Short mmCIF file of C-alpha atoms in Angstrom, two decimals:
data_model
loop_
_atom_site.label_atom_id
_atom_site.label_comp_id
_atom_site.label_asym_id
_atom_site.label_seq_id
_atom_site.Cartn_x
_atom_site.Cartn_y
_atom_site.Cartn_z
CA MET A 1 100.72 110.55 82.94
CA SER A 2 102.67 108.48 85.46
CA SER A 3 100.86 106.81 88.31
CA LEU A 4 103.80 107.40 90.66
CA ARG A 5 106.82 109.59 89.97
CA PHE A 6 110.03 110.06 91.93
CA ASP A 7 111.95 113.18 90.89
CA GLN A 8 115.52 113.50 92.19
CA VAL A 9 114.42 112.28 95.62
CA CYS A 10 116.88 112.38 98.51
CA PHE A 11 116.22 111.31 102.09
CA SER A 12 118.38 111.06 105.20
CA TYR A 13 117.93 109.67 108.68
CA GLY A 14 119.71 112.36 110.66
CA ASN A 15 123.07 112.84 108.97
CA ALA A 16 123.02 109.42 107.30
CA PRO A 17 121.91 109.55 103.63
CA CYS A 18 119.50 106.71 102.79
CA VAL A 19 118.12 107.68 99.36
CA VAL A 20 120.22 109.69 96.90
CA GLN A 21 118.84 111.44 93.79
CA PHE A 22 116.36 108.68 93.01
CA SER A 23 114.20 109.22 89.92
CA CYS A 24 111.74 106.96 88.12
CA ASN A 25 108.24 106.92 86.63
CA LEU A 26 105.77 104.08 87.18
CA ALA A 27 102.96 103.63 84.67
CA ARG A 28 99.55 101.98 84.86
CA GLY A 29 99.52 98.23 84.34
CA GLU A 30 103.16 97.72 85.42
CA LEU A 31 104.33 95.10 87.89
CA VAL A 32 107.67 96.51 89.03
CA GLY A 33 110.23 94.99 91.37
CA LEU A 34 112.59 96.86 93.67
CA ILE A 35 115.70 94.88 94.55
CA GLY A 36 118.83 95.58 96.54
CA ALA A 37 120.79 94.35 99.53
CA ASN A 38 119.50 94.70 103.09
CA GLY A 39 119.79 98.33 104.14
CA SER A 40 119.90 99.62 100.57
CA GLY A 41 116.83 101.82 101.07
CA LYS A 42 114.00 99.69 99.62
CA SER A 43 111.59 100.11 102.54
CA THR A 44 112.41 103.81 102.80
CA LEU A 45 111.62 104.32 99.11
CA LEU A 46 108.26 102.59 99.51
CA ARG A 47 107.44 104.75 102.52
CA LEU A 48 108.41 107.85 100.55
CA GLY A 49 106.17 106.67 97.73
CA ALA A 50 103.30 106.21 100.17
CA GLY A 51 103.76 109.70 101.57
CA LEU A 52 104.69 108.41 105.02
CA LEU A 53 108.09 110.12 104.78
CA THR A 54 108.93 113.53 103.31
CA PRO A 55 111.91 113.80 100.93
CA THR A 56 114.79 115.97 102.10
CA VAL A 57 115.19 117.03 98.48
CA GLY A 58 113.07 116.31 95.42
CA GLN A 59 109.45 115.33 94.98
CA VAL A 60 107.21 112.28 94.89
CA GLU A 61 104.06 112.67 92.81
CA LEU A 62 100.95 110.50 92.83
CA ASP A 63 98.62 110.94 89.85
CA GLY A 64 100.28 114.24 88.93
CA LYS A 65 100.27 115.86 92.39
CA PRO A 66 102.70 115.72 95.34
CA VAL A 67 101.79 112.55 97.19
CA ARG A 68 101.55 114.35 100.53
CA SER A 69 99.11 116.88 99.09
CA TRP A 70 96.54 114.07 98.89
CA LYS A 71 95.01 114.00 102.34
CA GLY A 72 93.33 111.20 104.26
CA GLU A 73 90.57 109.55 102.26
CA GLU A 74 91.78 111.10 98.99
CA ARG A 75 95.13 109.35 99.27
CA ALA A 76 93.62 106.10 100.55
CA THR A 77 91.40 105.83 97.47
CA ARG A 78 94.40 106.24 95.14
CA LEU A 79 97.19 104.37 96.86
CA GLY A 80 97.54 101.28 99.02
CA TYR A 81 100.64 100.53 101.08
CA LEU A 82 101.40 97.21 102.77
CA PRO A 83 104.41 97.10 105.14
CA GLN A 84 106.65 94.08 105.42
CA SER A 85 105.16 93.01 108.71
CA ILE A 86 102.30 94.03 110.97
CA GLU A 87 103.24 93.30 114.55
CA ALA A 88 99.95 94.16 116.25
CA PRO A 89 97.69 91.20 117.10
CA LEU A 90 94.79 91.00 114.69
CA PRO A 91 91.84 89.11 116.23
CA PHE A 92 89.71 89.64 113.13
CA ARG A 93 88.00 87.57 110.51
CA VAL A 94 89.02 87.86 106.87
CA GLY A 95 85.84 89.72 105.96
CA GLU A 96 86.33 92.21 108.79
CA LEU A 97 89.83 93.01 107.52
CA VAL A 98 88.47 93.70 104.05
CA GLU A 99 85.73 95.92 105.47
CA MET A 100 88.45 98.11 107.03
CA GLY A 101 89.72 98.77 103.51
CA ARG A 102 86.22 99.44 102.19
CA ALA A 103 85.68 101.99 104.97
CA ALA A 104 88.39 104.17 103.38
CA ALA A 105 87.08 103.86 99.82
CA ARG A 106 85.09 106.44 97.93
CA LYS A 107 81.42 105.52 98.12
CA ASP A 108 81.04 105.45 94.33
CA HIS A 109 84.01 103.09 93.93
CA LEU A 110 83.18 100.51 96.56
CA LEU A 111 83.92 96.90 95.66
CA SER A 112 82.10 94.29 97.67
CA CYS A 113 83.91 92.08 100.13
CA GLN A 114 83.06 89.10 97.93
CA GLU A 115 84.51 90.78 94.82
CA VAL A 116 87.92 91.51 96.31
CA LEU A 117 88.17 88.13 98.02
CA ALA A 118 87.38 86.46 94.70
CA ALA A 119 90.13 88.56 93.08
CA VAL A 120 92.71 87.18 95.51
CA GLY A 121 91.38 83.62 95.55
CA LEU A 122 89.84 83.73 99.03
CA GLU A 123 86.17 83.52 98.16
CA GLY A 124 84.14 81.86 100.90
CA HIS A 125 86.57 82.90 103.66
CA GLU A 126 84.71 85.95 104.96
CA GLN A 127 84.07 84.33 108.34
CA THR A 128 87.47 82.65 108.68
CA PRO A 129 89.65 84.05 111.49
CA LEU A 130 93.01 85.39 110.28
CA SER A 131 94.68 83.17 112.86
CA GLN A 132 93.34 80.07 111.10
CA ILE A 133 94.68 80.65 107.59
CA SER A 134 98.16 80.11 106.19
CA GLY A 135 100.80 82.80 105.82
CA GLY A 136 100.23 82.96 102.07
CA GLU A 137 96.48 83.29 102.52
CA ARG A 138 97.02 86.00 105.14
CA ARG A 139 99.10 88.01 102.64
CA ARG A 140 96.27 87.63 100.13
CA ALA A 141 93.80 88.87 102.75
CA PHE A 142 95.84 92.03 103.33
CA ILE A 143 96.11 92.59 99.58
CA ALA A 144 92.31 92.22 99.43
CA MET A 145 92.05 94.88 102.12
CA ILE A 146 94.09 97.44 100.16
CA LEU A 147 92.28 96.51 96.92
CA ALA A 148 89.03 97.33 98.69
CA GLN A 149 90.32 100.87 99.21
CA GLY A 150 89.99 101.38 95.46
CA GLY A 151 93.52 102.66 94.86
CA LYS A 152 95.20 102.09 91.49
CA THR A 153 98.75 102.19 92.91
CA LEU A 154 99.94 99.51 95.34
CA LEU A 155 103.24 99.57 97.23
CA LEU A 156 104.13 96.22 98.79
CA ASP A 157 107.15 95.72 101.06
CA GLU A 158 108.48 92.15 100.74
CA PRO A 159 105.06 90.53 100.12
CA LEU A 160 106.75 87.23 99.15
CA ALA A 161 109.04 86.99 102.20
CA GLY A 162 108.65 83.86 104.31
CA LEU A 163 106.33 82.08 101.89
CA ASP A 164 106.91 78.62 100.45
CA LEU A 165 108.00 78.62 96.81
CA ARG A 166 104.55 77.53 95.63
CA TYR A 167 102.84 80.42 97.42
CA GLN A 168 105.46 82.89 96.17
CA TYR A 169 104.66 81.98 92.58
CA GLU A 170 100.92 81.95 93.25
CA LEU A 171 101.01 85.41 94.82
CA LEU A 172 103.22 86.78 92.05
CA THR A 173 100.83 85.36 89.45
CA LEU A 174 97.94 86.98 91.31
CA LEU A 175 99.67 90.38 91.34
CA ARG A 176 100.35 90.19 87.61
CA SER A 177 96.71 89.31 86.98
CA LEU A 178 95.55 92.26 89.10
CA CYS A 179 97.80 94.63 87.14
CA GLN A 180 96.33 93.43 83.88
CA THR A 181 92.66 93.13 84.79
CA HIS A 182 92.39 96.23 87.01
CA ASN A 183 95.07 98.38 85.29
CA LEU A 184 96.98 98.75 88.55
CA THR A 185 100.51 99.94 89.19
CA ILE A 186 102.28 97.62 91.66
CA LEU A 187 105.75 98.25 93.08
CA LEU A 188 107.07 95.49 95.35
CA SER A 189 110.40 94.94 97.04
CA LEU A 190 111.95 91.48 96.92
CA HIS A 191 115.24 89.62 97.16
CA ASP A 192 114.76 86.53 95.01
CA LEU A 193 116.52 87.06 91.67
CA ILE A 194 114.74 84.10 90.05
CA LEU A 195 111.33 85.49 90.94
CA ALA A 196 112.49 88.94 89.89
CA ARG A 197 112.93 87.68 86.34
CA ASN A 198 109.15 87.20 86.12
CA LEU A 199 108.35 90.90 86.62
CA ASP A 200 107.66 93.51 83.95
CA ARG A 201 110.44 95.77 85.12
CA LEU A 202 113.13 96.02 87.78
CA LEU A 203 114.59 98.91 89.73
CA VAL A 204 117.96 97.97 91.22
CA ILE A 205 119.34 100.10 94.03
CA ARG A 206 122.53 100.22 96.05
CA GLN A 207 122.93 102.51 99.07
CA GLY A 208 119.84 104.42 98.03
CA GLN A 209 121.01 105.06 94.46
CA LEU A 210 119.41 103.68 91.32
CA LEU A 211 121.87 101.40 89.55
CA ALA A 212 119.59 100.06 86.82
CA ASP A 213 116.03 100.33 85.53
CA GLY A 214 114.70 98.05 82.83
CA LEU A 215 113.58 94.59 81.75
CA PRO A 216 114.86 91.87 84.11
CA THR A 217 116.38 89.88 81.24
CA ASP A 218 118.30 92.95 80.09
CA ILE A 219 119.71 94.25 83.34
CA LEU A 220 120.28 91.22 85.61
CA THR A 221 123.86 90.68 84.50
CA GLN A 222 126.52 89.06 86.64
CA GLN A 223 128.33 92.38 86.91
CA LEU A 224 125.22 94.18 88.18
CA VAL A 225 124.37 91.45 90.68
CA GLN A 226 127.94 91.46 91.98
CA GLN A 227 127.86 95.24 92.39
CA THR A 228 124.40 95.29 93.99
CA PHE A 229 125.06 92.63 96.60
CA ASP A 230 128.85 93.00 97.01
CA LEU A 231 129.31 89.39 95.97
CA ASP A 232 132.67 87.69 95.74
CA PRO A 233 133.37 87.05 92.02
CA ARG A 234 134.04 83.39 92.87
CA PHE A 235 130.35 82.86 93.57
CA LEU A 236 129.49 84.14 90.10
CA MET A 237 132.15 81.96 88.50
CA ALA A 238 130.73 78.95 90.33
CA GLY A 239 127.39 79.56 88.64
CA ILE A 240 125.47 80.35 91.83
CA VAL A 241 124.33 83.62 90.26
CA GLY A 242 123.48 84.30 86.64
#
């Protein structure tokens, strides 16, 4: 059974279509990338997957049931969603952030603060204020928070954005390890085509429609990249892409 399933999903903001007949199945243990140009519908798809938006047409299923039929704590213990940015000031320590995730977890599935921080490479930072760690470490702290919820499906909106190349690779390596060791399903949006080649699978979208779904090495052709990002063919001929 799929962890997360989109079945002919459509969504519009007013009269403006944003997602059009999108279908895919995500399985346990997969690290899947979602790529497309700005405004192509990536964030909207992740919010639909998290049950924060309701499809105009079609259905999103989490663990075999409509995602929005899982209420409150039930959904929180199955799915974690991390938006691209959190604007509110967060005057918390790392351990306090993790405890917020543990508060939503089922009591029989609680992981300790130390366990999830060790999983993301932040052991020993329980008392460190979020304001005193790097951007990459802060992303890890938020991933620790949603891991503490106990969900097996994670939806991450641009988790690599704004990080130095080293931290991008470190975080991507961490996510792959979490998929393998905890049998998670992780769907993340990203822009970097080089990093995208390191994922298990890619979903490529344009104007809310699925253009390709498969292994990065199979589908990241020059023609697809040109179509996805409306690139001038001269850039491809110059070797900037592909």
